[in-house]
Amino acid sequence: MRMITRCLVALALFLVLAVPAGAEETIKLAGMFNLTGGMSSIDAPALNGAKLAAKLINEQGGVLGKKLEVIGYDTKTDQKACATAAQKAVSDGAVAGLGYGDTTFVNAAAPAFINANLPFVTSGATHPELPKWHGEYFFMVPFGDDDQSFAIADYAANQLGVKNVVVWTDNSMDFTKALSKFFKQRIEELGVNMIYEDFFMMGDKNFSAQIARLKNANPEADAVFIASIPNEAGLTTKQIRESGLDLPIISADGFDTELLVTVPGKKLANDIYFSSHTYREDTRPEVLNFIEEYNKEYGRDPENAFAPLGFDAVGLLADAMERAGSTDGPKLRDALAATRGYEAVTGEISYTRPSRVPVKAVSIISVKNGEYKVEQIWMPEI
Amino acid sequence: MRLPRSFLFTLLLGVGLLLVWFMEARMSSYFLMVAGFVGINIILAVSLNITNGFTGLFSLGHPAFMAVGGYVTAILTFPAMRKAMFLPDLPAWLAGLELPFLPALLFGGAMAVIVALFVGVPVLRLKGHYLAVATIGFLIIVQVLLKNMEGWTRGPLGLSGLPAITNLWWIALFVLTCIVTAWRIKFSSFGRRLQAVRENEMAAKCIGMNLFLTRIQALCVGAFFAGVAGGLWAHLITVITPNSFSLVMAFTIVVMVVVGGSGSITGSVLGATVVTLLTEVFRPMEEQLGLYGMSEVLMSLVLLLILILRPRGLFGTDEPIFLLPDEYRGTWKAKGMKKK
Amino acid sequence: MSWEYLLMQLVNGLILGSMYALVAIGFTMIYGIIRLINFAHGEVVMIGAFSTLGLMAHGGLPFPLVVAAVLLVGAGTGILIERAAFRPMRDAPQVTGFIASLALSIMLQNLGVMILSGQPRNFNFPDYLRFSVSMGPLDVRVIDLCIIGLALGSMGALMFFVQRTKMGRAMRATAQNLEVARLMGINANRVIMIAFALGSALAALGGLMWGGKYGQIDPLLGFVPGLKSFVAAVIGGVGSIPGAIMGGYIIGFSEILFVGLLPPAYASYRDAFVFGLLIVILLILPDGLLGGKSEDRA
């Protein structure tokens, strides 16, 4: 008898799913993020930023007379969940999708939106070929990995006078591999010599072997470029400095995190340079306003650069909706593509390039004795 | 009132097909995707049951077979032009090959079987927890290889933009094949051999059974269906990356089998359904409350409760009585044997 | 490849191995007595790391007291886990207990993410522990020496306890045969509780070391050390404490040396190598290095 009860329960659950949830009169944006699992430290602040943007916009009267609602879908750092959740979001009536800080998950979730003729705006994935892979309905809020790698390579060669560099690549993430690829490409063009390339993986804690090889590099290394995500930023820096090496450490937006200073401590967080979104230590009113509002809402500073990026994704969509005068998929898409000079927290966004990667400024940020400073703003060639 | 079994089976089949047709015609794409995953998980759970449940092997390597099958199928269905661009290291004959879905799936399954043989021969001599650890090792080795052999698999980025060929009909086809195979195995002499290995190895050896061969066969059958499931999975999500085939997935499948009852096919079907659906049921609650991670916590709690209150799972090692073959009725349960 | 380089790698392997060994001991003790694999052991490591952070940040206690407190927290967690998840499971088939511990592990991980947020946090010891000491050609930090010292000390104390005390004897008896031990008048429940307490205390200590060595912790940190210690315990022969210690050091050394001695291009294959080694060891010695008794007889 109990078996039959259980079968009935299963059937009931099936039916529950078939009934769609009741909807109110809001404009729904699907915030696709990994809020649990290994990528949660990167994605969770982005959802916070996105929800904050919606709240501020609603306080100003909303969009097209309606309230904006960002629904967060947790995809648990699992691609299968990405695909399922994306389908659910589309079925739930989202007018557009946004989110993620990494290409792998974008690839799993975006197709559901694109196939339904709904735009997808990634807040944090930076691979420059993403719009090409996914087609016309795909937009990026951040700059591409090529831009940020070129920026730091230029700075290293021209400002720091680096002639010989060692490259450390996180071989387990395509983001970091893309960074390395573009960095290596640029330094070759600039005539800088890459002595050799070393590898590690996301989740690694011990870099003593790589450090030992670095010490023995021949010719001696002027700098080391580390393509890593925030989790390894502090660890690598700490261990390199603790081993007595004080050569400049350079990287890209993976190093844009508090951990870079808190883990090694202020004394050891020295002589570090990385390229990132124009946000940290920036004095533009949008930035200061964002930080203040974030503190008011969540009681702490934004954890990393993905928070303002999430904020910007929603802002960008809202702005496009106002310009299009509608939330209809194709019209929204056209309005997005026509964006010129949108004043985002992380810099001005314009989709002037055919690749639909925004032409955004890149900040070169230095860390000296634990203090961040913007050294230079780099603009991509248009 | 005992209906003939063939009638019951045909009835079930008919209801199943009707359900599939209904869902394909009427339901949202979200619903279809969830239903698709239910089907794929059923295949995984039942095939794992053949290896773990019937034979008593503690194998955690199932996702590795899925990965092999998934990648092979994906590579074979990939348009030839894109193959050359994305996967430069493929040998020329492979790069030019582009197969339709069914042969690609079968090929994927076949490759999984070959890998199973390769791995099984050294590893199946181990027992219990040692086998579990060895299969974990195998799983990780496959993951690392997939991540690093970029010329063949495109590394961590994986293959994306796969044709979305999987639909409920394909899945239903293989669910049917898998269940029928498992059913026939269970009530055949091969099945009895598997269960003998599980129940009492010493006795099995005494009657002259070749333990090693039996184990390998169990592993290979399970691996074939896992490979096919991997191919279906890849073409449902349209993306395949090495990170998906992790230890967590292995545990999820084991959970489905244990919840349903290790050794019971009906149990695996139900276990897979319940576990897949429960995850989706908890989702809206998470979204409304903003308590992300809650669904995992609740699922674990539910699982713990089931395990405490009913450790043998929903069905134990049995099938519903009305579906059992005649000669098993009455003698199947150890206690209360009725004279036939 | 210089002499100093090799020495440095060996020291690193020693440190990592000590941490794995500590956690592996807990695994193997629990398995030895109740034949259940506790997958939530890794989470005890995580709890130990976060407790240390909390105690240092808010308690302001001197370091030795922090160590003692963490051991207590670990023991308490272990007892809680035993009562809540394992005692009801005792008569169930083995696989059930395995799954239950896994469910517990997932629950704790996600509770951690929900309550503490997934952000990694920095973890810094008082300054007097961060100095470097010159030992011959090497520079070793005080914290590293502490780790090795604490690990060896705890292991020694545990071995003493198991071999020389009455309760230790009771534990060994229960590990050999639970039923007969009960018949001999041993309070099996008490023994199991103590095994959990001791094993978890050591795991929590491992968490403290982990945080101290790397300076960064997050709620998901327990998964990988938990898995590796499980593997270490199996390599050494599940149920054997010296085996677990050996297994821990083998895994620790292999990890470091594979990355250190092979050319950089192979560094990403490190996990494959370590697990390949594991399979090879198991093939040669199917019961692990020191596991002589196959309880799973037909």
Short mmCIF file of N, CA and C in Angstrom, two decimals, chain A residues 223-295:
data_model
loop_
_atom_site.label_atom_id
_atom_site.label_comp_id
_atom_site.label_asym_id
_atom_site.label_seq_id
_atom_site.Cartn_x
_atom_site.Cartn_y
_atom_site.Cartn_z
N ALA A 223 59.32 40.02 -14.30
CA ALA A 223 57.97 40.04 -13.73
C ALA A 223 57.35 38.67 -13.95
N VAL A 224 56.28 38.40 -13.21
CA VAL A 224 55.53 37.16 -13.43
C VAL A 224 54.07 37.51 -13.66
N PHE A 225 53.51 36.99 -14.75
CA PHE A 225 52.11 37.23 -15.07
C PHE A 225 51.32 36.01 -14.60
N ILE A 226 50.33 36.25 -13.73
CA ILE A 226 49.57 35.13 -13.18
C ILE A 226 48.14 35.21 -13.68
N ALA A 227 47.73 34.27 -14.51
CA ALA A 227 46.34 34.25 -14.98
C ALA A 227 45.54 33.40 -14.01
N SER A 228 44.85 34.06 -13.06
CA SER A 228 44.12 33.29 -12.07
C SER A 228 42.80 33.97 -11.76
N ILE A 229 41.93 33.21 -11.05
CA ILE A 229 40.67 33.81 -10.59
C ILE A 229 40.89 34.28 -9.15
N PRO A 230 39.95 35.06 -8.59
CA PRO A 230 40.18 35.67 -7.27
C PRO A 230 40.62 34.69 -6.19
N ASN A 231 40.14 33.44 -6.24
CA ASN A 231 40.48 32.53 -5.15
C ASN A 231 41.97 32.30 -5.00
N GLU A 232 42.70 32.36 -6.11
CA GLU A 232 44.13 32.10 -6.01
C GLU A 232 44.98 33.37 -5.98
N ALA A 233 44.31 34.53 -6.09
CA ALA A 233 45.08 35.78 -6.15
C ALA A 233 45.90 35.98 -4.89
N GLY A 234 45.22 35.87 -3.75
CA GLY A 234 45.91 36.12 -2.49
C GLY A 234 46.94 35.05 -2.19
N LEU A 235 46.59 33.81 -2.50
CA LEU A 235 47.47 32.69 -2.17
C LEU A 235 48.78 32.78 -2.93
N THR A 236 48.69 33.02 -4.24
CA THR A 236 49.92 33.07 -5.03
C THR A 236 50.79 34.22 -4.58
N THR A 237 50.18 35.38 -4.41
CA THR A 237 50.96 36.56 -4.00
C THR A 237 51.65 36.31 -2.67
N LYS A 238 50.88 35.77 -1.73
CA LYS A 238 51.44 35.54 -0.39
C LYS A 238 52.65 34.62 -0.48
N GLN A 239 52.51 33.52 -1.21
CA GLN A 239 53.60 32.57 -1.23
C GLN A 239 54.80 33.09 -1.99
N ILE A 240 54.54 33.84 -3.06
CA ILE A 240 55.68 34.40 -3.81
C ILE A 240 56.46 35.37 -2.94
N ARG A 241 55.74 36.26 -2.27
CA ARG A 241 56.45 37.25 -1.45
C ARG A 241 57.12 36.59 -0.25
N GLU A 242 56.48 35.60 0.33
CA GLU A 242 57.07 34.94 1.50
C GLU A 242 58.35 34.22 1.14
N SER A 243 58.46 33.82 -0.13
CA SER A 243 59.67 33.09 -0.50
C SER A 243 60.82 34.04 -0.74
N GLY A 244 60.56 35.34 -0.61
CA GLY A 244 61.64 36.30 -0.76
C GLY A 244 61.72 36.96 -2.11
N LEU A 245 60.84 36.58 -3.04
CA LEU A 245 60.88 37.18 -4.36
C LEU A 245 60.13 38.51 -4.33
N ASP A 246 60.75 39.59 -4.84
CA ASP A 246 60.00 40.83 -4.85
C ASP A 246 59.82 41.39 -6.26
N LEU A 247 59.85 40.52 -7.26
CA LEU A 247 59.63 41.00 -8.62
C LEU A 247 58.17 41.38 -8.80
N PRO A 248 57.87 42.30 -9.73
CA PRO A 248 56.48 42.72 -9.90
C PRO A 248 55.60 41.53 -10.30
N ILE A 249 54.41 41.49 -9.69
CA ILE A 249 53.43 40.46 -10.04
C ILE A 249 52.33 41.15 -10.83
N ILE A 250 52.03 40.64 -12.03
CA ILE A 250 51.01 41.30 -12.84
C ILE A 250 49.90 40.32 -13.20
N SER A 251 48.72 40.86 -13.38
CA SER A 251 47.58 40.00 -13.68
C SER A 251 46.46 40.84 -14.27
N ALA A 252 45.28 40.22 -14.37
CA ALA A 252 44.11 40.89 -14.95
C ALA A 252 43.00 40.94 -13.90
N ASP A 253 41.74 41.02 -14.34
CA ASP A 253 40.69 41.31 -13.35
C ASP A 253 40.47 40.20 -12.35
N GLY A 254 41.11 39.04 -12.55
CA GLY A 254 41.02 38.00 -11.54
C GLY A 254 41.64 38.42 -10.23
N PHE A 255 42.53 39.41 -10.28
CA PHE A 255 43.18 39.87 -9.07
C PHE A 255 42.40 40.99 -8.39
N ASP A 256 41.26 41.36 -8.96
CA ASP A 256 40.51 42.48 -8.39
C ASP A 256 39.67 41.98 -7.24
N THR A 257 40.28 41.82 -6.09
CA THR A 257 39.60 41.29 -4.92
C THR A 257 40.31 41.73 -3.66
N GLU A 258 39.56 41.80 -2.57
CA GLU A 258 40.14 42.19 -1.27
C GLU A 258 41.18 41.17 -0.83
N LEU A 259 40.96 39.92 -1.24
CA LEU A 259 41.85 38.85 -0.79
C LEU A 259 43.29 39.11 -1.18
N LEU A 260 43.48 39.89 -2.25
CA LEU A 260 44.83 40.15 -2.71
C LEU A 260 45.64 40.85 -1.64
N VAL A 261 44.96 41.66 -0.81
CA VAL A 261 45.67 42.38 0.23
C VAL A 261 45.52 41.71 1.59
N THR A 262 44.31 41.15 1.86
CA THR A 262 44.11 40.62 3.21
C THR A 262 44.86 39.32 3.44
N VAL A 263 44.98 38.50 2.43
CA VAL A 263 45.63 37.20 2.66
C VAL A 263 47.14 37.34 2.88
N PRO A 264 47.87 38.07 2.00
CA PRO A 264 49.30 38.22 2.31
C PRO A 264 49.57 39.22 3.43
N GLY A 265 48.63 40.12 3.66
CA GLY A 265 48.90 41.18 4.62
C GLY A 265 49.46 42.39 3.90
N LYS A 266 49.29 43.56 4.50
CA LYS A 266 49.64 44.80 3.80
C LYS A 266 51.11 44.87 3.42
N LYS A 267 51.97 44.38 4.27
CA LYS A 267 53.39 44.53 3.97
C LYS A 267 53.79 43.75 2.72
N LEU A 268 53.25 42.54 2.60
CA LEU A 268 53.66 41.70 1.48
C LEU A 268 52.90 42.04 0.21
N ALA A 269 51.72 42.71 0.35
CA ALA A 269 50.96 43.03 -0.86
C ALA A 269 51.59 44.25 -1.50
N ASN A 270 52.69 44.02 -2.18
CA ASN A 270 53.47 45.13 -2.70
C ASN A 270 53.92 44.85 -4.12
N ASP A 271 53.98 45.91 -4.93
CA ASP A 271 54.51 45.76 -6.30
C ASP A 271 53.65 44.81 -7.13
N ILE A 272 52.34 45.02 -7.03
CA ILE A 272 51.42 44.19 -7.80
C ILE A 272 50.67 45.10 -8.76
N TYR A 273 50.46 44.65 -9.98
CA TYR A 273 49.75 45.46 -10.97
C TYR A 273 48.74 44.59 -11.69
N PHE A 274 47.53 45.08 -11.82
CA PHE A 274 46.56 44.29 -12.58
C PHE A 274 45.62 45.21 -13.35
N SER A 275 45.09 44.67 -14.43
CA SER A 275 44.13 45.42 -15.22
C SER A 275 42.74 44.99 -14.79
N SER A 276 41.83 45.95 -14.76
CA SER A 276 40.49 45.58 -14.32
C SER A 276 39.47 46.60 -14.81
N HIS A 277 38.23 46.39 -14.40
CA HIS A 277 37.15 47.30 -14.77
C HIS A 277 37.38 48.63 -14.07
N THR A 278 36.95 49.70 -14.73
CA THR A 278 37.19 51.02 -14.13
C THR A 278 36.19 51.21 -13.02
N TYR A 279 36.57 50.76 -11.85
CA TYR A 279 35.64 50.82 -10.73
C TYR A 279 36.38 51.06 -9.41
N ARG A 280 37.35 50.22 -9.12
CA ARG A 280 38.03 50.33 -7.84
C ARG A 280 38.81 51.63 -7.78
N GLU A 281 38.71 52.32 -6.68
CA GLU A 281 39.44 53.58 -6.47
C GLU A 281 39.10 54.64 -7.51
N ASP A 282 38.01 54.41 -8.22
CA ASP A 282 37.60 55.40 -9.21
C ASP A 282 36.77 56.46 -8.50
N THR A 283 36.87 57.71 -8.96
CA THR A 283 36.16 58.77 -8.24
C THR A 283 34.94 59.29 -8.97
N ARG A 284 34.53 58.60 -10.02
CA ARG A 284 33.33 59.07 -10.73
C ARG A 284 32.12 58.98 -9.82
N PRO A 285 31.17 59.91 -10.01
CA PRO A 285 30.00 59.89 -9.12
C PRO A 285 29.21 58.59 -9.15
N GLU A 286 29.16 57.92 -10.33
CA GLU A 286 28.40 56.67 -10.38
C GLU A 286 28.99 55.65 -9.42
N VAL A 287 30.34 55.61 -9.38
CA VAL A 287 31.00 54.62 -8.55
C VAL A 287 30.75 54.89 -7.08
N LEU A 288 30.96 56.15 -6.68
CA LEU A 288 30.79 56.49 -5.27
C LEU A 288 29.36 56.24 -4.83
N ASN A 289 28.42 56.60 -5.70
CA ASN A 289 27.02 56.39 -5.39
C ASN A 289 26.72 54.91 -5.19
N PHE A 290 27.28 54.09 -6.10
CA PHE A 290 27.04 52.65 -6.02
C PHE A 290 27.54 52.08 -4.71
N ILE A 291 28.79 52.45 -4.35
CA ILE A 291 29.36 51.91 -3.12
C ILE A 291 28.52 52.30 -1.91
N GLU A 292 28.07 53.55 -1.93
CA GLU A 292 27.26 54.03 -0.80
C GLU A 292 25.95 53.26 -0.70
N GLU A 293 25.28 53.09 -1.85
CA GLU A 293 24.01 52.38 -1.84
C GLU A 293 24.19 50.92 -1.44
N TYR A 294 25.27 50.30 -1.92
CA TYR A 294 25.54 48.90 -1.59
C TYR A 294 25.70 48.74 -0.09
N ASN A 295 26.46 49.68 0.49
CA ASN A 295 26.64 49.64 1.94
C ASN A 295 25.33 49.79 2.68
#
